Amino acid sequence: MKAGIVGLPNVGKSTLFNCLSNAKAQSANFPFCTIEPNIGVVNVPDPRLLKLEELVNPERVIPATVEIVDIAGLVKGASKGEGLGNQFLGNIRETDAILHVLRCFEDDNIVHVDGSIDPIRDKETIDMELQLKDLETAEKKLDKVKRAAKTGNKEAQKEEAALLKVKAGLEAGKSVRAITLTDDERAEFIVPLQFITDKPVMYVCNVDEGAAVDGNEHVERVREAVKDENAEVLVLAVGTEADITELEDFEERQMFLQDIGLDEPGSAKLIRGAYQLLDLQTYFTAGVKEVRAWTIPVGASAPQAAGVIHTDFEKGFIRAEVIAYDDYVSFGSEAKVKEAGKMRVEGKEYIVKDGDVMHFRFNV
């Protein structure tokens, strides 16, 4: 699963990407410095993993990861191929969620592509380009569906009705995620078309150090503008975060954070937010060889969770032995959990909960 970082040129996308991953995207004060999308595999910060490590003392610890893609800056006219438009839009289409970076800081040394700081205008520029691309997708599909609908095909008529709603919404400047559709219409006709503006989005307001804790008036305007979008807004001093990641020593990083009034790096909140945005959750395996966080979609069954470790586990699934994370921590070990009768045996129908510590029995 991938989350794509998007925004206009020079809003801090590549600097943010560098904070999040060990890959160092070229960060320069001019548009299009990120031509190929940079991809980073980022560890998901999870204090539960550290606690399990403390209790089990394993040989190694493996965290959950999420893939972050740094996509080059879009410009006006991208939907018609301006700048590197088609390539960028193709890269966004391949991601599962969008991290939309908005510049909410003043700095005369960093040029803005439109000459002034206005995050709402920037957001609308990107939204419009993505909506225009989606409109093109909807119209192409409609042309095909209309022919089948005219012959009396009931399924085609349903699809036509759904696509007409999408077309009207996009023409009115709405993103697909904000258009009113039934669950069936979304699942059957909209999801398969992978509309860019149907992807879940988080707005990342890039502020200066002084606004890292409480934001500023630009951030308030963004919050107001997106309140109907069911989207998360995260305030991040990206330049400051970059400075923190340059520090080798953990204690120094903590002191730096305390000095500016933060209890953890904003990038940690962003990674966890991206994980939730992708509708993912974690279960753990815990043994002396390794303690590991495994990534599954919210709603996954026990056999599906087992399949993440190996397809044979899913095929030959017999049962899962499950300990709730809180029980594991309060009793202090697997043996004590068993003694207290708190380990559960679950079958194929069990829906895994976030934080479950699991052991699978299978037979192939």
Coordinates of C-alpha atoms in Angstrom, one line a residue:
M1 CA 0.0 0.0 0.0
K2 CA 1.4 3.4 -1.0
A3 CA 0.7 7.0 0.1
G4 CA 1.7 9.7 -2.4
I5 CA 3.0 13.1 -1.3
V6 CA 1.5 15.8 -3.7
G7 CA 1.5 19.6 -3.9
L8 CA 2.7 22.5 -5.9
P9 CA 6.5 22.9 -6.5
N10 CA 8.4 24.4 -3.6
V11 CA 6.0 23.6 -0.8
G12 CA 8.3 21.2 1.1
K13 CA 7.3 17.8 -0.4
S14 CA 10.9 16.5 -1.0
T15 CA 12.1 17.8 2.4
L16 CA 9.2 16.0 4.0
F17 CA 10.0 12.8 2.1
N18 CA 13.6 13.1 3.3
C19 CA 12.4 13.3 6.9
L20 CA 10.2 10.2 6.4
S21 CA 12.6 7.9 4.7
N22 CA 16.3 7.2 4.5
A23 CA 16.2 7.8 0.7
K24 CA 17.4 11.3 0.1
A25 CA 15.3 13.0 -2.6
Q26 CA 17.0 16.0 -4.2
S27 CA 15.6 19.0 -2.4
A28 CA 16.2 22.2 -4.3
N29 CA 14.7 25.7 -4.6
F30 CA 13.2 25.3 -8.1
P31 CA 10.2 23.3 -9.5
F32 CA 10.5 19.8 -10.9
C33 CA 13.6 18.7 -8.9
T34 CA 11.8 15.4 -8.3
I35 CA 11.3 14.0 -11.8
E36 CA 11.0 10.3 -11.1
P37 CA 8.8 9.6 -8.1
N38 CA 11.0 8.7 -5.2
I39 CA 9.8 5.8 -3.2
G40 CA 10.6 5.2 0.5
V41 CA 9.7 2.4 2.8
V42 CA 9.0 3.9 6.2
N43 CA 8.8 2.3 9.6
V44 CA 5.5 2.9 11.4
P45 CA 6.3 4.2 14.9
D46 CA 4.5 2.0 17.4
P47 CA 5.2 2.1 21.2
R48 CA 3.5 -1.3 21.6
L49 CA 6.3 -2.9 19.7
L50 CA 8.9 -1.4 22.1
K51 CA 6.9 -2.7 25.1
L52 CA 6.7 -6.2 23.6
E53 CA 10.4 -6.1 23.0
E54 CA 11.0 -5.2 26.6
L55 CA 8.9 -8.2 27.8
V56 CA 10.0 -10.8 25.4
N57 CA 13.7 -9.8 24.8
P58 CA 13.8 -11.2 21.3
E59 CA 16.8 -11.6 19.0
R60 CA 15.3 -9.0 16.6
V61 CA 12.4 -6.6 16.2
I62 CA 10.7 -5.9 12.9
P63 CA 8.2 -2.9 12.7
A64 CA 5.3 -2.5 10.3
T65 CA 6.1 -0.4 7.2
V66 CA 4.3 1.9 4.8
E67 CA 5.4 3.0 1.3
I68 CA 5.7 6.7 0.7
V69 CA 6.0 8.1 -2.8
D70 CA 7.3 11.6 -3.4
I71 CA 5.6 12.8 -6.6
A72 CA 6.9 15.8 -8.5
G73 CA 5.1 19.2 -8.1
L74 CA 2.0 19.6 -10.1
V75 CA 1.3 22.9 -11.9
K76 CA -1.7 24.6 -13.5
G77 CA -2.6 22.8 -16.7
A78 CA -1.2 19.4 -15.5
S79 CA -4.4 17.7 -16.6
K80 CA -3.6 18.9 -20.1
G81 CA 0.0 17.7 -19.9
E82 CA 1.6 21.0 -18.7
G83 CA 4.9 20.7 -16.8
L84 CA 5.2 16.9 -16.5
G85 CA 1.5 16.6 -16.0
N86 CA 0.6 13.3 -17.5
Q87 CA 3.4 11.5 -15.8
F88 CA 2.6 13.0 -12.4
L89 CA -1.1 12.2 -12.6
G90 CA -0.2 8.6 -13.6
N91 CA 2.1 8.4 -10.5
I92 CA -0.7 9.7 -8.2
R93 CA -3.2 7.2 -9.7
E94 CA -0.9 4.3 -8.6
T95 CA -1.1 5.4 -4.9
D96 CA -3.7 4.4 -2.4
A97 CA -3.9 7.6 -0.4
I98 CA -2.8 11.2 -0.8
L99 CA -0.7 13.4 1.5
H100 CA -1.4 16.9 0.2
V101 CA 1.3 19.3 1.3
L102 CA 0.3 23.0 1.6
R103 CA 2.7 25.8 2.2
C104 CA 1.6 27.7 5.3
F105 CA 4.8 29.6 6.0
E106 CA 6.3 32.9 4.7
D107 CA 9.9 32.9 3.5
D108 CA 11.2 35.4 0.9
N109 CA 14.2 33.1 0.1
I110 CA 11.9 30.3 -1.2
V111 CA 10.0 31.3 -4.3
H112 CA 6.4 30.4 -4.6
V113 CA 5.4 29.2 -8.1
D114 CA 2.4 31.7 -8.0
G115 CA 4.3 34.6 -6.3
S116 CA 2.4 34.7 -3.0
I117 CA 1.4 32.5 0.0
D118 CA -2.2 31.3 -0.2
P119 CA -2.7 27.6 0.8
I120 CA -6.4 27.7 -0.2
R121 CA -5.6 28.8 -3.8
D122 CA -2.8 26.2 -3.9
K123 CA -5.2 23.5 -2.8
E124 CA -7.8 24.5 -5.4
T125 CA -5.1 24.5 -8.1
I126 CA -4.2 20.9 -7.3
D127 CA -7.8 19.9 -6.7
M128 CA -8.9 21.3 -10.1
E129 CA -6.2 19.5 -12.0
L130 CA -7.1 16.2 -10.3
Q131 CA -10.8 16.8 -10.8
L132 CA -10.3 17.5 -14.5
K133 CA -8.4 14.3 -14.9
D134 CA -11.2 12.4 -13.2
L135 CA -13.7 14.1 -15.4
E136 CA -11.9 12.8 -18.4
T137 CA -12.0 9.3 -16.9
A138 CA -15.7 9.6 -16.2
E139 CA -16.6 10.9 -19.6
K140 CA -14.7 8.1 -21.4
K141 CA -16.5 5.5 -19.3
L142 CA -19.8 7.2 -19.8
D143 CA -19.5 7.0 -23.6
K144 CA -19.1 3.3 -23.5
V145 CA -21.8 2.7 -20.8
K146 CA -24.4 4.9 -22.6
R147 CA -24.4 2.6 -25.7
A148 CA -25.2 -0.4 -23.5
A149 CA -27.8 1.5 -21.5
K150 CA -29.7 2.4 -24.6
T151 CA -30.2 -1.3 -25.4
G152 CA -32.1 -1.7 -22.1
N153 CA -29.2 -3.3 -20.2
K154 CA -30.3 -2.7 -16.5
E155 CA -26.8 -2.9 -15.1
A156 CA -25.5 -0.4 -17.6
Q157 CA -28.4 1.9 -16.8
K158 CA -27.4 1.8 -13.1
E159 CA -23.8 2.5 -14.0
E160 CA -24.8 5.4 -16.2
A161 CA -26.8 7.0 -13.4
A162 CA -23.8 6.7 -11.0
L163 CA -21.4 8.1 -13.5
L164 CA -23.7 11.0 -14.3
K165 CA -23.7 11.9 -10.6
V166 CA -19.9 11.8 -10.6
K167 CA -19.7 13.9 -13.8
A168 CA -22.1 16.6 -12.4
G169 CA -20.2 16.7 -9.1
L170 CA -16.8 17.1 -10.8
E171 CA -18.1 19.8 -13.1
A172 CA -19.3 21.6 -10.0
G173 CA -15.7 21.5 -8.5
K174 CA -16.4 18.6 -6.1
S175 CA -13.9 15.8 -5.5
V176 CA -15.3 12.3 -6.1
R177 CA -14.9 11.5 -2.3
A178 CA -17.3 14.3 -1.5
I179 CA -20.0 13.3 -4.1
T180 CA -23.2 11.6 -2.6
L181 CA -23.4 8.0 -3.9
T182 CA -24.9 4.8 -2.5
D183 CA -22.5 2.2 -1.1
D184 CA -23.4 -0.1 -3.9
E185 CA -22.8 2.5 -6.6
R186 CA -19.3 3.2 -5.1
A187 CA -18.4 -0.4 -4.7
E188 CA -19.6 -1.6 -8.2
F189 CA -19.0 1.4 -10.5
I190 CA -16.7 4.0 -8.8
V191 CA -14.0 2.1 -7.0
P192 CA -12.9 0.0 -10.1
L193 CA -12.3 3.3 -12.0
Q194 CA -9.6 4.4 -9.4
F195 CA -10.6 8.1 -9.5
I196 CA -7.8 10.2 -8.1
T197 CA -10.1 12.5 -6.1
D198 CA -11.8 9.4 -4.5
K199 CA -8.6 8.5 -2.7
P200 CA -8.5 9.3 1.1
V201 CA -6.5 12.5 1.7
M202 CA -4.6 14.1 4.6
Y203 CA -3.7 17.8 4.3
V204 CA -0.2 18.5 5.7
C205 CA 0.2 22.2 6.6
N206 CA 3.9 23.0 6.3
V207 CA 4.6 25.8 8.8
D208 CA 7.6 27.5 10.3
E209 CA 9.1 26.5 13.7
G210 CA 7.1 29.1 15.6
A211 CA 3.8 27.7 14.4
A212 CA 4.8 24.0 14.9
V213 CA 2.6 23.5 18.0
D214 CA -0.5 25.8 17.5
G215 CA -0.5 26.4 13.8
N216 CA -1.2 29.9 12.3
E217 CA -3.9 31.8 10.4
H218 CA -3.1 29.9 7.2
V219 CA -3.7 26.6 9.0
E220 CA -7.1 27.9 10.3
R221 CA -8.1 28.8 6.8
V222 CA -7.2 25.3 5.6
R223 CA -9.2 23.7 8.4
E224 CA -12.2 25.8 7.5
A225 CA -11.9 25.0 3.8
V226 CA -11.7 21.2 4.2
K227 CA -14.3 20.7 7.1
D228 CA -16.8 19.0 4.8
E229 CA -14.2 16.7 3.2
N230 CA -13.8 14.2 6.0
A231 CA -10.1 14.7 5.7
E232 CA -7.4 15.0 8.4
V233 CA -5.3 18.2 8.8
L234 CA -1.8 17.8 10.2
V235 CA 0.4 20.7 11.2
L236 CA 4.1 20.1 10.5
A237 CA 7.2 22.3 10.6
V238 CA 8.9 20.4 7.8
G239 CA 12.1 22.3 7.8
T240 CA 12.5 21.9 11.5
E241 CA 11.7 18.2 11.3
A242 CA 14.5 17.9 8.7
D243 CA 16.9 19.5 11.2
I244 CA 15.8 17.1 13.9
T245 CA 16.4 14.0 11.6
E246 CA 20.0 15.2 11.0
L247 CA 20.8 14.8 14.7
E248 CA 22.4 11.4 15.3
D249 CA 21.8 11.3 19.1
F250 CA 18.3 10.4 20.4
E251 CA 18.7 12.5 23.5
E252 CA 19.6 15.6 21.4
R253 CA 16.5 15.0 19.2
Q254 CA 14.3 14.8 22.3
M255 CA 15.7 18.0 23.7
F256 CA 15.2 19.8 20.3
L257 CA 11.5 18.6 20.3
Q258 CA 11.0 19.8 23.9
D259 CA 12.5 23.2 23.1
I260 CA 9.8 23.8 20.5
G261 CA 7.0 22.2 22.6
L262 CA 6.5 18.9 20.9
D263 CA 6.4 15.5 22.6
E264 CA 7.3 13.5 19.4
P265 CA 8.3 14.3 15.9
G266 CA 5.4 15.4 13.7
S267 CA 6.7 13.0 11.1
A268 CA 5.8 10.1 13.4
K269 CA 2.2 11.4 13.6
L270 CA 2.2 11.7 9.8
I271 CA 3.3 8.1 9.3
R272 CA 0.7 6.8 11.7
G273 CA -1.9 9.0 10.0
A274 CA -0.9 7.6 6.6
Y275 CA -1.2 4.1 7.9
Q276 CA -4.8 4.9 9.2
L277 CA -5.6 6.7 6.0
L278 CA -4.8 3.5 4.1
D279 CA -7.2 1.7 6.4
L280 CA -4.5 -0.5 7.8
Q281 CA -4.0 -2.0 11.2
T282 CA -1.3 -4.1 13.0
Y283 CA -1.2 -7.5 14.7
F284 CA 1.9 -8.9 16.4
T285 CA 3.8 -12.1 16.6
A286 CA 6.1 -12.4 19.7
G287 CA 8.7 -15.0 20.4
V288 CA 12.4 -15.3 21.4
K289 CA 13.5 -15.3 17.7
E290 CA 11.6 -12.1 16.8
V291 CA 8.9 -9.7 17.8
R292 CA 7.2 -8.4 14.7
A293 CA 4.4 -6.1 13.6
W294 CA 2.4 -7.3 10.6
T295 CA 0.2 -5.1 8.5
I296 CA -3.3 -6.1 7.5
P297 CA -6.4 -4.3 6.2
V298 CA -9.0 -3.3 8.9
G299 CA -11.6 -6.1 8.9
A300 CA -9.2 -8.9 7.9
S301 CA -10.1 -12.4 9.1
A302 CA -7.7 -14.7 11.0
P303 CA -6.8 -16.8 7.9
Q304 CA -6.2 -13.6 5.9
A305 CA -3.9 -12.3 8.6
A306 CA -2.0 -15.6 8.6
G307 CA -1.6 -15.3 4.8
V308 CA 0.4 -12.2 5.3
I309 CA 3.1 -14.3 6.9
H310 CA 2.9 -17.0 4.2
T311 CA 0.2 -18.2 1.8
D312 CA 0.5 -21.7 3.2
F313 CA -0.6 -20.4 6.6
E314 CA -3.8 -19.1 5.0
K315 CA -4.4 -22.3 2.9
G316 CA -3.9 -24.7 5.7
F317 CA -5.3 -22.5 8.5
I318 CA -6.6 -24.6 11.5
R319 CA -6.9 -22.0 14.3
A320 CA -5.3 -18.9 15.8
E321 CA -4.2 -18.5 19.4
V322 CA -4.9 -14.9 20.3
I323 CA -3.9 -12.7 23.2
A324 CA -5.2 -9.1 23.5
Y325 CA -2.2 -6.7 23.6
D326 CA -3.4 -5.2 27.0
D327 CA -3.6 -8.7 28.5
Y328 CA -0.1 -9.5 27.3
V329 CA 1.3 -6.4 28.9
S330 CA -0.6 -6.6 32.2
F331 CA 0.4 -10.3 32.8
G332 CA 3.9 -9.8 31.4
S333 CA 4.4 -13.0 29.4
E334 CA 2.6 -15.5 27.2
A335 CA 2.9 -18.2 29.9
K336 CA 1.2 -16.0 32.6
V337 CA -1.5 -15.1 30.1
K338 CA -2.2 -18.8 29.5
E339 CA -2.2 -19.5 33.3
A340 CA -4.8 -16.8 33.8
G341 CA -7.0 -18.3 31.0
K342 CA -6.8 -15.2 28.9
M343 CA -5.4 -16.8 25.7
R344 CA -8.3 -17.4 23.2
V345 CA -8.5 -19.9 20.5
E346 CA -10.2 -18.5 17.4
G347 CA -11.4 -20.0 14.1
K348 CA -11.7 -19.0 10.5
E349 CA -14.5 -16.4 11.2
Y350 CA -12.5 -14.4 13.7
I351 CA -11.9 -10.7 12.6
V352 CA -8.5 -9.6 13.9
K353 CA -8.4 -6.6 16.2
D354 CA -5.6 -4.0 16.1
G355 CA -2.9 -5.0 18.5
D356 CA -3.8 -8.8 18.8
V357 CA -0.7 -10.9 19.6
M358 CA -1.2 -14.1 17.5
H359 CA 0.1 -17.6 16.9
F360 CA -1.2 -19.6 14.0
R361 CA -1.8 -23.4 13.8
F362 CA -1.9 -24.7 10.2
N363 CA -1.5 -27.8 8.2
V364 CA -0.5 -28.1 4.5

